[in-house]
Coordinates of C-alpha atoms in Angstrom, one line a residue:
M1 CA 14.2 -19.8 16.9
R2 CA 14.4 -16.1 17.7
I3 CA 12.6 -13.8 15.3
Y4 CA 13.8 -10.3 14.6
G5 CA 11.6 -7.7 12.8
L6 CA 13.5 -5.2 10.7
I7 CA 11.8 -2.0 9.7
L8 CA 13.5 -0.5 6.6
A9 CA 13.6 3.3 7.0
G10 CA 17.1 4.0 5.7
G11 CA 16.3 5.3 2.2
R12 CA 16.6 8.7 0.5
A13 CA 12.8 9.1 -0.1
T14 CA 13.6 11.0 -3.4
R15 CA 9.9 11.0 -4.4
M16 CA 9.1 12.8 -1.2
G17 CA 11.8 15.5 -1.8
G18 CA 14.4 13.8 0.4
V19 CA 12.6 13.9 3.7
D20 CA 13.0 11.1 6.3
K21 CA 10.1 8.9 5.2
G22 CA 9.9 7.0 8.4
L23 CA 9.0 10.2 10.3
Q24 CA 6.2 11.2 8.0
L25 CA 2.8 11.1 9.7
F26 CA 0.2 8.5 8.9
R27 CA -3.0 9.2 10.8
G28 CA -1.1 11.2 13.3
R29 CA 1.7 8.7 13.9
P30 CA 5.1 8.4 12.2
L31 CA 5.2 5.7 9.5
A32 CA 8.1 3.8 11.2
L33 CA 6.2 3.8 14.5
N34 CA 3.1 2.5 12.7
A35 CA 5.2 -0.4 11.3
F36 CA 6.6 -1.1 14.8
E37 CA 3.1 -1.4 16.3
R38 CA 2.0 -3.8 13.5
L39 CA 5.1 -5.9 13.8
K40 CA 5.8 -6.1 17.5
S41 CA 3.4 -8.9 18.3
Q42 CA 4.8 -11.0 15.4
T43 CA 8.5 -10.9 16.6
D44 CA 10.7 -11.3 19.6
E45 CA 12.7 -8.1 18.9
I46 CA 12.4 -5.2 16.5
L47 CA 15.4 -3.5 14.7
L48 CA 15.2 -0.2 12.8
S49 CA 17.3 0.5 9.7
A50 CA 17.8 4.2 9.6
N51 CA 20.6 6.4 8.2
R52 CA 19.6 9.7 9.8
S53 CA 17.4 11.2 12.6
E54 CA 18.8 8.7 15.1
E55 CA 18.0 10.9 18.1
V56 CA 14.4 11.4 16.9
Y57 CA 13.9 7.7 16.5
R58 CA 15.4 7.0 19.9
R59 CA 12.7 9.3 21.4
L60 CA 9.9 7.6 19.4
F61 CA 10.8 4.0 19.9
P62 CA 11.0 2.0 23.2
A63 CA 14.2 2.2 25.1
G64 CA 16.7 -0.4 23.9
T65 CA 15.5 -0.6 20.3
K66 CA 18.5 -0.9 18.1
I67 CA 18.7 1.9 15.5
L68 CA 21.1 0.6 12.8
P69 CA 22.7 2.7 10.1
D70 CA 24.1 1.0 7.1
L71 CA 27.6 -0.4 7.3
R72 CA 28.3 1.1 3.8
P73 CA 28.2 4.7 2.8
G74 CA 25.9 6.4 0.3
F75 CA 22.4 5.0 1.1
A76 CA 23.2 1.6 -0.4
G77 CA 19.5 0.4 -0.3
P78 CA 17.4 -1.9 1.8
L79 CA 19.8 -4.9 1.3
A80 CA 22.4 -2.8 3.1
G81 CA 20.0 -2.3 5.9
L82 CA 19.5 -6.1 6.1
E83 CA 23.2 -6.6 6.2
A84 CA 23.6 -4.2 9.2
A85 CA 20.7 -6.0 11.0
M86 CA 22.3 -9.4 10.5
A87 CA 25.7 -8.1 11.6
S88 CA 24.1 -6.7 14.8
I89 CA 23.0 -10.1 15.9
P90 CA 25.8 -11.9 18.0
E91 CA 27.6 -14.4 15.8
G92 CA 26.8 -17.3 18.0
E93 CA 23.1 -16.5 17.8
R94 CA 22.8 -16.2 14.0
T95 CA 22.4 -19.9 13.5
C96 CA 19.0 -19.9 15.2
A97 CA 17.9 -16.3 14.4
W98 CA 15.6 -15.3 11.6
I99 CA 14.7 -11.8 10.3
V100 CA 11.5 -10.6 8.7
T101 CA 11.8 -7.3 6.8
V102 CA 9.1 -4.7 6.3
P103 CA 9.4 -1.3 4.7
C104 CA 8.3 1.7 6.8
D105 CA 6.0 3.0 4.1
C106 CA 3.4 0.1 3.9
P107 CA 0.9 1.0 6.6
F108 CA -1.4 -2.0 6.1
F109 CA 1.0 -4.9 5.8
P110 CA -0.6 -8.2 7.0
E111 CA -0.8 -8.9 10.7
D112 CA -0.2 -12.6 10.0
L113 CA 2.9 -11.8 7.9
V114 CA 5.4 -13.7 9.9
E115 CA 3.1 -16.7 10.5
R116 CA 2.6 -17.2 6.8
L117 CA 6.2 -16.5 5.7
K118 CA 7.7 -19.0 8.2
E119 CA 5.2 -21.8 7.5
F120 CA 7.6 -23.8 5.3
R121 CA 10.7 -23.0 7.5
T122 CA 12.7 -21.9 4.5
P123 CA 13.8 -18.4 3.3
A124 CA 10.7 -16.7 1.8
L125 CA 9.5 -13.8 -0.1
A126 CA 5.9 -12.4 0.0
V127 CA 3.9 -12.4 -3.3
A128 CA 0.5 -10.8 -3.5
Q129 CA -1.8 -11.7 -6.4
G130 CA 1.2 -12.5 -8.5
C131 CA 3.2 -9.4 -7.6
P132 CA 6.4 -10.0 -5.8
Q133 CA 6.9 -7.9 -2.6
P134 CA 10.7 -8.0 -2.2
S135 CA 10.8 -5.7 0.8
F136 CA 8.9 -8.4 2.8
L137 CA 11.5 -11.1 3.3
W138 CA 11.9 -14.0 5.8
V139 CA 15.6 -15.0 6.0
P140 CA 18.0 -16.5 8.5
A141 CA 20.6 -14.2 10.0
S142 CA 23.2 -16.8 9.0
F143 CA 22.8 -15.5 5.4
L144 CA 25.0 -12.5 6.3
P145 CA 28.0 -13.7 4.1
L146 CA 25.6 -14.0 1.1
V147 CA 24.3 -10.5 1.6
S148 CA 27.7 -9.0 2.0
A149 CA 29.2 -10.8 -1.0
Y150 CA 26.3 -9.7 -3.2
L151 CA 26.7 -6.0 -2.1
D152 CA 30.5 -6.3 -2.6
S153 CA 29.9 -7.4 -6.2
G154 CA 28.3 -4.0 -6.8
Q155 CA 24.7 -5.3 -6.9
H156 CA 22.0 -4.1 -4.5
R157 CA 18.6 -5.1 -5.7
L158 CA 16.7 -6.8 -2.9
G159 CA 14.4 -8.9 -5.2
A160 CA 17.3 -10.2 -7.3
W161 CA 19.2 -11.2 -4.2
A162 CA 16.2 -13.0 -2.8
R163 CA 15.8 -15.0 -5.9
Q164 CA 19.6 -15.8 -5.9
A165 CA 19.3 -16.8 -2.3
G166 CA 16.5 -19.3 -3.1
C167 CA 13.7 -17.6 -1.3
R168 CA 10.4 -19.4 -1.7
E169 CA 7.4 -17.3 -2.8
V170 CA 4.6 -17.2 -0.3
D171 CA 1.2 -16.1 -1.6
F172 CA -0.9 -13.5 0.1
P173 CA -4.5 -12.9 -1.1
D174 CA -4.8 -9.1 -0.7
L175 CA -2.6 -6.9 -2.8
S176 CA -3.9 -3.7 -1.2
S177 CA -2.4 -4.7 2.2
F178 CA 1.0 -4.2 0.5
Q179 CA 0.3 -0.7 -0.9
N180 CA 3.2 1.6 -0.1
C181 CA 3.5 5.4 0.1
N182 CA 6.3 6.6 -2.2
S183 CA 4.9 10.1 -2.5
F184 CA 2.9 12.5 -0.3
E185 CA -0.1 11.9 -2.6
E186 CA 0.1 8.2 -2.0
L187 CA 0.4 8.8 1.7
S188 CA -2.7 11.0 1.7
Q189 CA -4.6 8.3 -0.3
A190 CA -3.5 5.7 2.2
E191 CA -4.7 7.8 5.1
S192 CA -8.1 7.7 3.5
N193 CA -7.6 4.0 2.8
I194 CA -8.0 4.7 -0.9
S195 CA -6.4 2.0 -3.2
F196 CA -4.0 3.3 -5.8
P197 CA -2.2 1.5 -8.6
R198 CA 1.2 0.1 -7.9
E199 CA 4.1 1.0 -10.2

């Protein structure tokens, strides 16, 4: 089994005024780079889903890190980022490759995320205190046709796709470790490690 970590940083960040969220600083370091540091020890290789700022990301990340734009136009959402990541893995390798996804804007995600998600050796979705966390998926790269077909049908919601794909829910005890930063206010609160209500 080869494990790929996919950092999702390809969105519009509308609640931050359209900035590139992955480049916003969290305790002096870009959010996407913070995610990289938390994920690198849990995976064999890290991929970055990004639809802009490619040269900036190339300077930030280690040489050889794949910076992957969506294969579809118009910021089609995190599922499109997953599609691009799956497609980037050589076809012959997809049968033994798995991908764990994390959003760039969750600075405290668990450092045992992969260990817990892969425990049952089935596709999985993180759930914290009863709240699904659809951006934290564990899926085989061989699911590429399922992802593409779902997007081709005009649907794009990550959580709905995960349920359709039969992802098992894996419980995590601490909801605060999944708090995300959708606004500058939430980013400021996270920097101070202040909990805030999820939407």
